[in-house]
PDB file of C-alpha atoms in Angstrom:
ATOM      1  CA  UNK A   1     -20.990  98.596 -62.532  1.00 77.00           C
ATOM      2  CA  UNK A   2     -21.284  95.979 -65.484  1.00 85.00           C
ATOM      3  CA  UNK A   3     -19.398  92.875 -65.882  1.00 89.00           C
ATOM      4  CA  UNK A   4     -17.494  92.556 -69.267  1.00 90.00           C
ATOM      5  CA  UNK A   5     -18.434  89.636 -71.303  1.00 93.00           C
ATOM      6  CA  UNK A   6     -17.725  86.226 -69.799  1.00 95.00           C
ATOM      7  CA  UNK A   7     -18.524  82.636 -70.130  1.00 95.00           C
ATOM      8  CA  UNK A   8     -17.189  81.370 -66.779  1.00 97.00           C
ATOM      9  CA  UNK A   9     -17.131  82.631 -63.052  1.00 96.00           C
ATOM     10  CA  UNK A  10     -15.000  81.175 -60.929  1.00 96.00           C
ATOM     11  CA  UNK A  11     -14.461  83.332 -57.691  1.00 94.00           C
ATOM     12  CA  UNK A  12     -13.923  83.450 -53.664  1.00 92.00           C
ATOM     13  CA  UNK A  13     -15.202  86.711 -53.167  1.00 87.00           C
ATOM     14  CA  UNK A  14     -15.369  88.755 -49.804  1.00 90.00           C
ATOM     15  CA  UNK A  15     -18.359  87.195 -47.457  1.00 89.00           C
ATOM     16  CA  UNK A  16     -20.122  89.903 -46.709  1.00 93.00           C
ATOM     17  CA  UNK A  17     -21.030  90.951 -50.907  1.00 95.00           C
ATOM     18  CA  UNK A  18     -22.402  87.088 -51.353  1.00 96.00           C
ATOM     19  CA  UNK A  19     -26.124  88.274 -51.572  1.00 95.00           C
ATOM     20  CA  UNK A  20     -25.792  91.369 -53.814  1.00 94.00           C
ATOM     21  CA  UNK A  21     -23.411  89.825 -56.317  1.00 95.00           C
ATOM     22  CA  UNK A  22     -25.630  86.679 -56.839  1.00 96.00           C
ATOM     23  CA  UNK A  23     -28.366  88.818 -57.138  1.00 94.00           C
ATOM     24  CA  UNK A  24     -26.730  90.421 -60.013  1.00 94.00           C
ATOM     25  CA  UNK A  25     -25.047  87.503 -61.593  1.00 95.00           C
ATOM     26  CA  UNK A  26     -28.830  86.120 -61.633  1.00 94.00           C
ATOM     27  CA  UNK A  27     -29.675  89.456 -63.626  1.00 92.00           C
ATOM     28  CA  UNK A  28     -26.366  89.063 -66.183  1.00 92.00           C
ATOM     29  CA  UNK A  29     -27.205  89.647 -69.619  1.00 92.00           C
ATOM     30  CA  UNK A  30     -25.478  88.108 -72.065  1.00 93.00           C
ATOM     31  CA  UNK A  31     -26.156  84.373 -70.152  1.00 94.00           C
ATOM     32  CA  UNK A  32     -22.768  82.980 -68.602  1.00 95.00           C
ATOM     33  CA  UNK A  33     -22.174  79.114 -68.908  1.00 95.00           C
ATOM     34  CA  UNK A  34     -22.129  78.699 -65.335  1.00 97.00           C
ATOM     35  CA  UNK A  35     -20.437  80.157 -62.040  1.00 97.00           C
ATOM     36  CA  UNK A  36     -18.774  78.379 -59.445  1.00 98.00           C
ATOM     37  CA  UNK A  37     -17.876  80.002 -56.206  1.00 97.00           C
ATOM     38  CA  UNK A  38     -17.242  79.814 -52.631  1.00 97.00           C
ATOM     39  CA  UNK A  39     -19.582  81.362 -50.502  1.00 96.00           C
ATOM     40  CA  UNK A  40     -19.780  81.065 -46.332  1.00 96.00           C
ATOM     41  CA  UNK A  41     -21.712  78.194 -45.999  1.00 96.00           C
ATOM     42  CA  UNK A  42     -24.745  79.323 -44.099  1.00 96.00           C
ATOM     43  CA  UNK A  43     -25.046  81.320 -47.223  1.00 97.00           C
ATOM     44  CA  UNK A  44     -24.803  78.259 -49.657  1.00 97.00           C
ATOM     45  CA  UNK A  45     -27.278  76.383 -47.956  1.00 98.00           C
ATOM     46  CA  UNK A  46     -29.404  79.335 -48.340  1.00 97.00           C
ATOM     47  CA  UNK A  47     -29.050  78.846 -52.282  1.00 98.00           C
ATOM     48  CA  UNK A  48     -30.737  75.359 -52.273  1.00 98.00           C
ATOM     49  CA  UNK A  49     -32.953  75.707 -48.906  1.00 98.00           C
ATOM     50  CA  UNK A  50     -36.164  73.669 -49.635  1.00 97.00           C
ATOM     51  CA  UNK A  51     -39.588  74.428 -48.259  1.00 97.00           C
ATOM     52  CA  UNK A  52     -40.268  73.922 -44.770  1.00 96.00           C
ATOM     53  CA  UNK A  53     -36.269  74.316 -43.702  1.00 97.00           C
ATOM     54  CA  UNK A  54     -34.836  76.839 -41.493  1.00 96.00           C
ATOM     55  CA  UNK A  55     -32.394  78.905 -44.355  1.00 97.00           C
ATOM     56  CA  UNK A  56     -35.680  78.418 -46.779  1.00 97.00           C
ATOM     57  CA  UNK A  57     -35.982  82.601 -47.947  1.00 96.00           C
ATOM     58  CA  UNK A  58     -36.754  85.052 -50.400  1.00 96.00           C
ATOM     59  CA  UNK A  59     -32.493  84.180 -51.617  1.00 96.00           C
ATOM     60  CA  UNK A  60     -33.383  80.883 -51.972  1.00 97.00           C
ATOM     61  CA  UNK A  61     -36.867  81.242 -54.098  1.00 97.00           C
ATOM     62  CA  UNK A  62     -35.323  83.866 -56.263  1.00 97.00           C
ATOM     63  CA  UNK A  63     -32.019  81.890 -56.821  1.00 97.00           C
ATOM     64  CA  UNK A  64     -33.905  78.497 -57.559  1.00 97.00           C
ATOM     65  CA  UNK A  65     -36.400  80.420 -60.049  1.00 97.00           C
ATOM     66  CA  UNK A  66     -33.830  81.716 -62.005  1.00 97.00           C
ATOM     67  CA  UNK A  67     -30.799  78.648 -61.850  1.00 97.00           C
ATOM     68  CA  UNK A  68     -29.855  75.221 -61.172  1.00 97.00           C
ATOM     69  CA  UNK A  69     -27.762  75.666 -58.109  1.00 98.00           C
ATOM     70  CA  UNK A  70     -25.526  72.614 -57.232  1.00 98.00           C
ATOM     71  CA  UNK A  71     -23.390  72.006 -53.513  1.00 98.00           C
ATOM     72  CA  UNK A  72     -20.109  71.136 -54.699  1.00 98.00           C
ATOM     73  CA  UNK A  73     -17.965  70.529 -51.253  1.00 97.00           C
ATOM     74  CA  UNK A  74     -17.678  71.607 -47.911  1.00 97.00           C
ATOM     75  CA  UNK A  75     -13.984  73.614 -47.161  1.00 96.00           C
ATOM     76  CA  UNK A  76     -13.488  73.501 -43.664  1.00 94.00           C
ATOM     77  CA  UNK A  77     -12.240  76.563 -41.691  1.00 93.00           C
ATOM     78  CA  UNK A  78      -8.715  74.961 -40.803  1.00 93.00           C
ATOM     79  CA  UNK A  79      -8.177  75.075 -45.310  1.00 92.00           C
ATOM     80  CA  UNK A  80      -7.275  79.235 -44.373  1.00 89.00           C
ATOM     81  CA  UNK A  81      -4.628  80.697 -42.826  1.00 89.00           C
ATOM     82  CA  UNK A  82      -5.440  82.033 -40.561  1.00 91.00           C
ATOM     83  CA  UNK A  83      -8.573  80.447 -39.962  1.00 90.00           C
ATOM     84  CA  UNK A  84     -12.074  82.099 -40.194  1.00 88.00           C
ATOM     85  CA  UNK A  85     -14.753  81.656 -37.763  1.00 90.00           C
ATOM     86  CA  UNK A  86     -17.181  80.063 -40.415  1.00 92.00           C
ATOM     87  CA  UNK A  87     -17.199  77.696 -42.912  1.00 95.00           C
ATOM     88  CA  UNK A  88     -17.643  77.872 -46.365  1.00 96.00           C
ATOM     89  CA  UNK A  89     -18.893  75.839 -49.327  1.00 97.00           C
ATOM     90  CA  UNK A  90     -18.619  75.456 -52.858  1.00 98.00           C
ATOM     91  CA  UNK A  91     -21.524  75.585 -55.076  1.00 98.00           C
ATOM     92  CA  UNK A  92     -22.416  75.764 -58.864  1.00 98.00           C
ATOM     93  CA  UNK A  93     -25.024  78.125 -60.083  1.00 98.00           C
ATOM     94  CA  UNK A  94     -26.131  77.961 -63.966  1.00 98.00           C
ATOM     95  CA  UNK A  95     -29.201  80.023 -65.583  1.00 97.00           C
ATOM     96  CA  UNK A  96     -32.025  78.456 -66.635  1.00 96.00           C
ATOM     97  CA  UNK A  97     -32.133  79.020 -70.409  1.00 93.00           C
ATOM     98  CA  UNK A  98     -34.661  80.627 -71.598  1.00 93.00           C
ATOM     99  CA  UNK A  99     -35.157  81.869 -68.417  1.00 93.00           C
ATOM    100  CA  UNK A 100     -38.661  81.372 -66.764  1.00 94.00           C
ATOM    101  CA  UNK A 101     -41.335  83.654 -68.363  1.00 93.00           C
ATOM    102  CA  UNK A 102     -42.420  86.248 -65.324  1.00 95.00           C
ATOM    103  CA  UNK A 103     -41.951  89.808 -64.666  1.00 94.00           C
ATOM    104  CA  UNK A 104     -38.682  89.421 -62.253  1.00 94.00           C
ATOM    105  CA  UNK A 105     -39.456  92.728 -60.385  1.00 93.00           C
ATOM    106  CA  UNK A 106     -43.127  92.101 -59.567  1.00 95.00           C
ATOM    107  CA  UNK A 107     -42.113  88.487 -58.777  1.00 96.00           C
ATOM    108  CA  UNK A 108     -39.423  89.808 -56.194  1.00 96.00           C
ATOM    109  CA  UNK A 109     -41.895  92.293 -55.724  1.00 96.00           C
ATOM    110  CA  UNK A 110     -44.421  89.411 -53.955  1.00 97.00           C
ATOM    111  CA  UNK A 111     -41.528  87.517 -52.784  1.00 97.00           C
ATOM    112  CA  UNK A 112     -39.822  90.198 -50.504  1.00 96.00           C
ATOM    113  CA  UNK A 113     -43.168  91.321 -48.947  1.00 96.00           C
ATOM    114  CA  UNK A 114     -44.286  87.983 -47.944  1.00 96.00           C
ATOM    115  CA  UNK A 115     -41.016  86.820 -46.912  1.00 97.00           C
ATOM    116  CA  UNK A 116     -40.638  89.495 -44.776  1.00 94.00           C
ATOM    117  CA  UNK A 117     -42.497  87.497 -41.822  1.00 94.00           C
ATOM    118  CA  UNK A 118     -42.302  84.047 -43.751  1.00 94.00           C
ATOM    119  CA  UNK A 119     -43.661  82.493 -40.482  1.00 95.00           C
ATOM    120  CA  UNK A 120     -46.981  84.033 -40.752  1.00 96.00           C
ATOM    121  CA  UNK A 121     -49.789  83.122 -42.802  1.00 97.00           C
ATOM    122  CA  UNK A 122     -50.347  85.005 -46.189  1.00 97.00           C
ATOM    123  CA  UNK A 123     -53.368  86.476 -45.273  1.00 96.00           C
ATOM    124  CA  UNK A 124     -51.465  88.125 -41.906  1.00 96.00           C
ATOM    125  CA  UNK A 125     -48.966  89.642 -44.154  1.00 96.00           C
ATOM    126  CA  UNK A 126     -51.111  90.756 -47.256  1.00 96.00           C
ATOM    127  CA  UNK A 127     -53.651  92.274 -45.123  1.00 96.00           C
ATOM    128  CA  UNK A 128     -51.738  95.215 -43.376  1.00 95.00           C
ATOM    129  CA  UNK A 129     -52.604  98.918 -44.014  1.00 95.00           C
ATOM    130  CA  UNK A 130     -49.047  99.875 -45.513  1.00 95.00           C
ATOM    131  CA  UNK A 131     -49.015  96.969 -47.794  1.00 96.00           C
ATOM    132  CA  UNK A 132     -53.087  97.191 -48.838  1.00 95.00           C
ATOM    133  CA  UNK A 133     -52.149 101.423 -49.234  1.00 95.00           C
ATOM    134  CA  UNK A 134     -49.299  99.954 -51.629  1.00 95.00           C
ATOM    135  CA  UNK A 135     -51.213  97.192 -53.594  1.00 95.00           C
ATOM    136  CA  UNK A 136     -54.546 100.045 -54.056  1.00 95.00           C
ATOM    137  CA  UNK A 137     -52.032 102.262 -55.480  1.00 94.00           C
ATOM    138  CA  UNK A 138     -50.236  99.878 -57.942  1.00 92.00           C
ATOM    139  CA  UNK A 139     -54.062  98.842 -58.843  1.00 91.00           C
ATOM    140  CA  UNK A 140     -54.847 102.598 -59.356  1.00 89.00           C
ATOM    141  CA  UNK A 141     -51.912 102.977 -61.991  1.00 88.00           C
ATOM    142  CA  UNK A 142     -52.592  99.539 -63.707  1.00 84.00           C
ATOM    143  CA  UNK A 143     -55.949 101.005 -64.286  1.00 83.00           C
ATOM    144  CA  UNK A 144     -54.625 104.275 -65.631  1.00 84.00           C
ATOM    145  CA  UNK A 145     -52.323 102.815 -67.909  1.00 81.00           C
ATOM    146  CA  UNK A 146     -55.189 100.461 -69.199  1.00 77.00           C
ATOM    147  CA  UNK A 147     -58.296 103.103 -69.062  1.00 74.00           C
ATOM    148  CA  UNK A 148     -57.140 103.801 -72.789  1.00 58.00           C
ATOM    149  CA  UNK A 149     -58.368  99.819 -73.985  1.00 60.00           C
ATOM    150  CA  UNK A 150     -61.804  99.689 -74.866  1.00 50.00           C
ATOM    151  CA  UNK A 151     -62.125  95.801 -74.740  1.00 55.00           C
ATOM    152  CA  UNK A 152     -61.956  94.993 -71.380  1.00 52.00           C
ATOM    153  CA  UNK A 153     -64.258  92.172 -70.570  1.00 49.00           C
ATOM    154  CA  UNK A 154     -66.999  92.969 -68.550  1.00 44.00           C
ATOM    155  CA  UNK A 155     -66.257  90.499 -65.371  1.00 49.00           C
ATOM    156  CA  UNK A 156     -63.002  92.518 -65.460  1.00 52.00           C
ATOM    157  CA  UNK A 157     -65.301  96.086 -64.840  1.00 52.00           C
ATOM    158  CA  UNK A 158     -66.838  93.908 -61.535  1.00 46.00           C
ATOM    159  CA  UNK A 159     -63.260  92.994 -60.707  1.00 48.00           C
ATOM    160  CA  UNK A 160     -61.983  97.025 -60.845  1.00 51.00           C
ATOM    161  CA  UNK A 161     -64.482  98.216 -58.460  1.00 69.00           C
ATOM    162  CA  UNK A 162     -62.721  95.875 -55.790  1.00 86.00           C
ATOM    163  CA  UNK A 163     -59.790  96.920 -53.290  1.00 92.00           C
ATOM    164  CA  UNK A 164     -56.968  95.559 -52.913  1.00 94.00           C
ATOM    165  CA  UNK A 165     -58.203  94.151 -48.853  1.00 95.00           C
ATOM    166  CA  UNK A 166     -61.147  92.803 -50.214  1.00 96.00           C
ATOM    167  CA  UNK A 167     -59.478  90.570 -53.406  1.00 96.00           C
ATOM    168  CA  UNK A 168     -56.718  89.751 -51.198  1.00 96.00           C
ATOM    169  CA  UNK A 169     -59.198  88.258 -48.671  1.00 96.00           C
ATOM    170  CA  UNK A 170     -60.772  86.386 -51.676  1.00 96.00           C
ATOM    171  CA  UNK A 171     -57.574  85.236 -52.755  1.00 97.00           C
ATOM    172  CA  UNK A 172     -56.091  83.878 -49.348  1.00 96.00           C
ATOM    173  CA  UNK A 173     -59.362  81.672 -48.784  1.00 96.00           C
ATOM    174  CA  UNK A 174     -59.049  80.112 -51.993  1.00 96.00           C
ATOM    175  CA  UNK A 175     -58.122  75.986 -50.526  1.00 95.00           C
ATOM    176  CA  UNK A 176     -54.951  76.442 -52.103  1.00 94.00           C
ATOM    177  CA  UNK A 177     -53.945  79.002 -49.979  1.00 94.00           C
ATOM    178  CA  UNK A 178     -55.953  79.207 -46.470  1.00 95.00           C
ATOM    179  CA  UNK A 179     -53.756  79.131 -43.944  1.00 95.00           C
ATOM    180  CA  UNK A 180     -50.469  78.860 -45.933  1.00 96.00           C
ATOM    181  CA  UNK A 181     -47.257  80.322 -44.582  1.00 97.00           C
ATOM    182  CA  UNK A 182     -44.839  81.377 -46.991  1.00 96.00           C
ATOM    183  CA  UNK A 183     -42.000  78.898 -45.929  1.00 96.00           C
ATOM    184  CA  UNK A 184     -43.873  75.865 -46.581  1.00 96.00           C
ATOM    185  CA  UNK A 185     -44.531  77.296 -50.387  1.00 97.00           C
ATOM    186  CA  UNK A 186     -42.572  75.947 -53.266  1.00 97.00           C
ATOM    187  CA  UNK A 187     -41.928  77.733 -56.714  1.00 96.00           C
ATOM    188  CA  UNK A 188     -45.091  76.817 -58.442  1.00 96.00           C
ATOM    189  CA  UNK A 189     -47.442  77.947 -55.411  1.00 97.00           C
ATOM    190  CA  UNK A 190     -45.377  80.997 -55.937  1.00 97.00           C
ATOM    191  CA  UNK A 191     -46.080  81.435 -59.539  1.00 97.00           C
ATOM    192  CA  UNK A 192     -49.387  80.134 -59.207  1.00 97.00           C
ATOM    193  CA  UNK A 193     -50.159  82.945 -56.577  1.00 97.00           C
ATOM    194  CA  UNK A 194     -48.445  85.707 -58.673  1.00 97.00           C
ATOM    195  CA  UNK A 195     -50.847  84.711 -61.272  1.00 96.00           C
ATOM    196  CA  UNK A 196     -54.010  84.673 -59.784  1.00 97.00           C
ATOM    197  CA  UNK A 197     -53.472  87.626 -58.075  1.00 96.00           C
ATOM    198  CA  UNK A 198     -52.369  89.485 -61.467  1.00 94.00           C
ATOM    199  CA  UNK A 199     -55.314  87.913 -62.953  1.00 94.00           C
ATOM    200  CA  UNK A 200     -57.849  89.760 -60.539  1.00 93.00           C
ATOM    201  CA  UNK A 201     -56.054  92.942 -61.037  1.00 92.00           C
ATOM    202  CA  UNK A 202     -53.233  93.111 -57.925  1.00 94.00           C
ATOM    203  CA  UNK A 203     -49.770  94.125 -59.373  1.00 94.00           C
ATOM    204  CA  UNK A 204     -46.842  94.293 -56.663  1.00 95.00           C
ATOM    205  CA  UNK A 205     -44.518  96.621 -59.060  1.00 89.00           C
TER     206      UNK A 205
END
């Protein structure tokens, strides 16, 4: 369903939709001013989790790529009648404008497969047969879409005869990344690893 036109959200909206509605209010095209609502507050926290905390996850990389999130207050249980078993928490989410300048479903793409066991290290969760099947078959369409250009540079030619395992392996023993576990990354590894990966020919959409 689309939303109408609208400036301003301002909404308590049932717990359990939290996730999928921010995801599309992230995706909202014409941009809204800004949207506050009340969320449970596990969830909130989740919005502005840093690196290296517990609620740090895929919500909270996606939600801080795309908007400024601000915690507003804390509304205690006993504020409801009757009262709920959780608390809940105010926040304030507004896009960034222009929004940042990456392919949102590759991005997500990346984000929800390594964030899937954010605990390991990258290499751990790149390197698994379903996910290196995935990555060589993404590879095998990028190069079917592009077997049409004639001026591909020739490093690029060395770069196509790689798999997906074996840049991948190159990629995670870069300094940068050996050893690094996807909740201790920040937005800019993120985009940093997006792009070298892209660069060397691995597409996760």
């Amino acid at each position: 369903t689309r939303f109408p036109f609208f400036d301003v959200c301002v909404a308590n909206v049932p717990y359990q939709i939290s996730s999928a509605l921010v995801f599309k209010l992230l995706s909202h095209r014409p941009m809204f001013r800004c949207a506050v609502m009340m969320f449970q507050e596990e969830f909130a926290l989740r919005l502005t989790a840093r690196p290296g905390e517990a609620l740090y996850c895929r919500l909270s990389v996606n939600c801080q790529l795309l908007a400024k999130v601000d915690q507003l207050m804390k509304v205690g249980r006993n504020n409801f009648r009757p009262p709920p078993k959780v608390e809940s928490r105010v926040v304030r989410i507004e896009l960034r404008n222009p929004p940042p300048p990456v392919n949102f479903t590759e991005w997500d793409g990346m984000i929800r497969l390594i964030f899937n066991r954010k605990n390991k290290t990258l290499r751990s969760v790149l390197l698994t047969k379903p996910t290196i099947k995935m990555l060589n078959e993404n590879m095998r369409t990028q190069r079917a879409l592009n077997n049409s250009n004639n001026n591909n540079m020739a490093d690029d030619d060395e770069e196509k005869e790689k798999g997906a395992d074996e840049i991948i392996e190159e990629v995670v023993a870069m300094e940068q990344w050996k050893d690094k576990r996807a909740n201790k990354l920040d937005l800019d590894d993120f985009l940093a690893l997006l792009a070298e990966f892209n660069k060397r020919g691995v597409h996760f959409a």
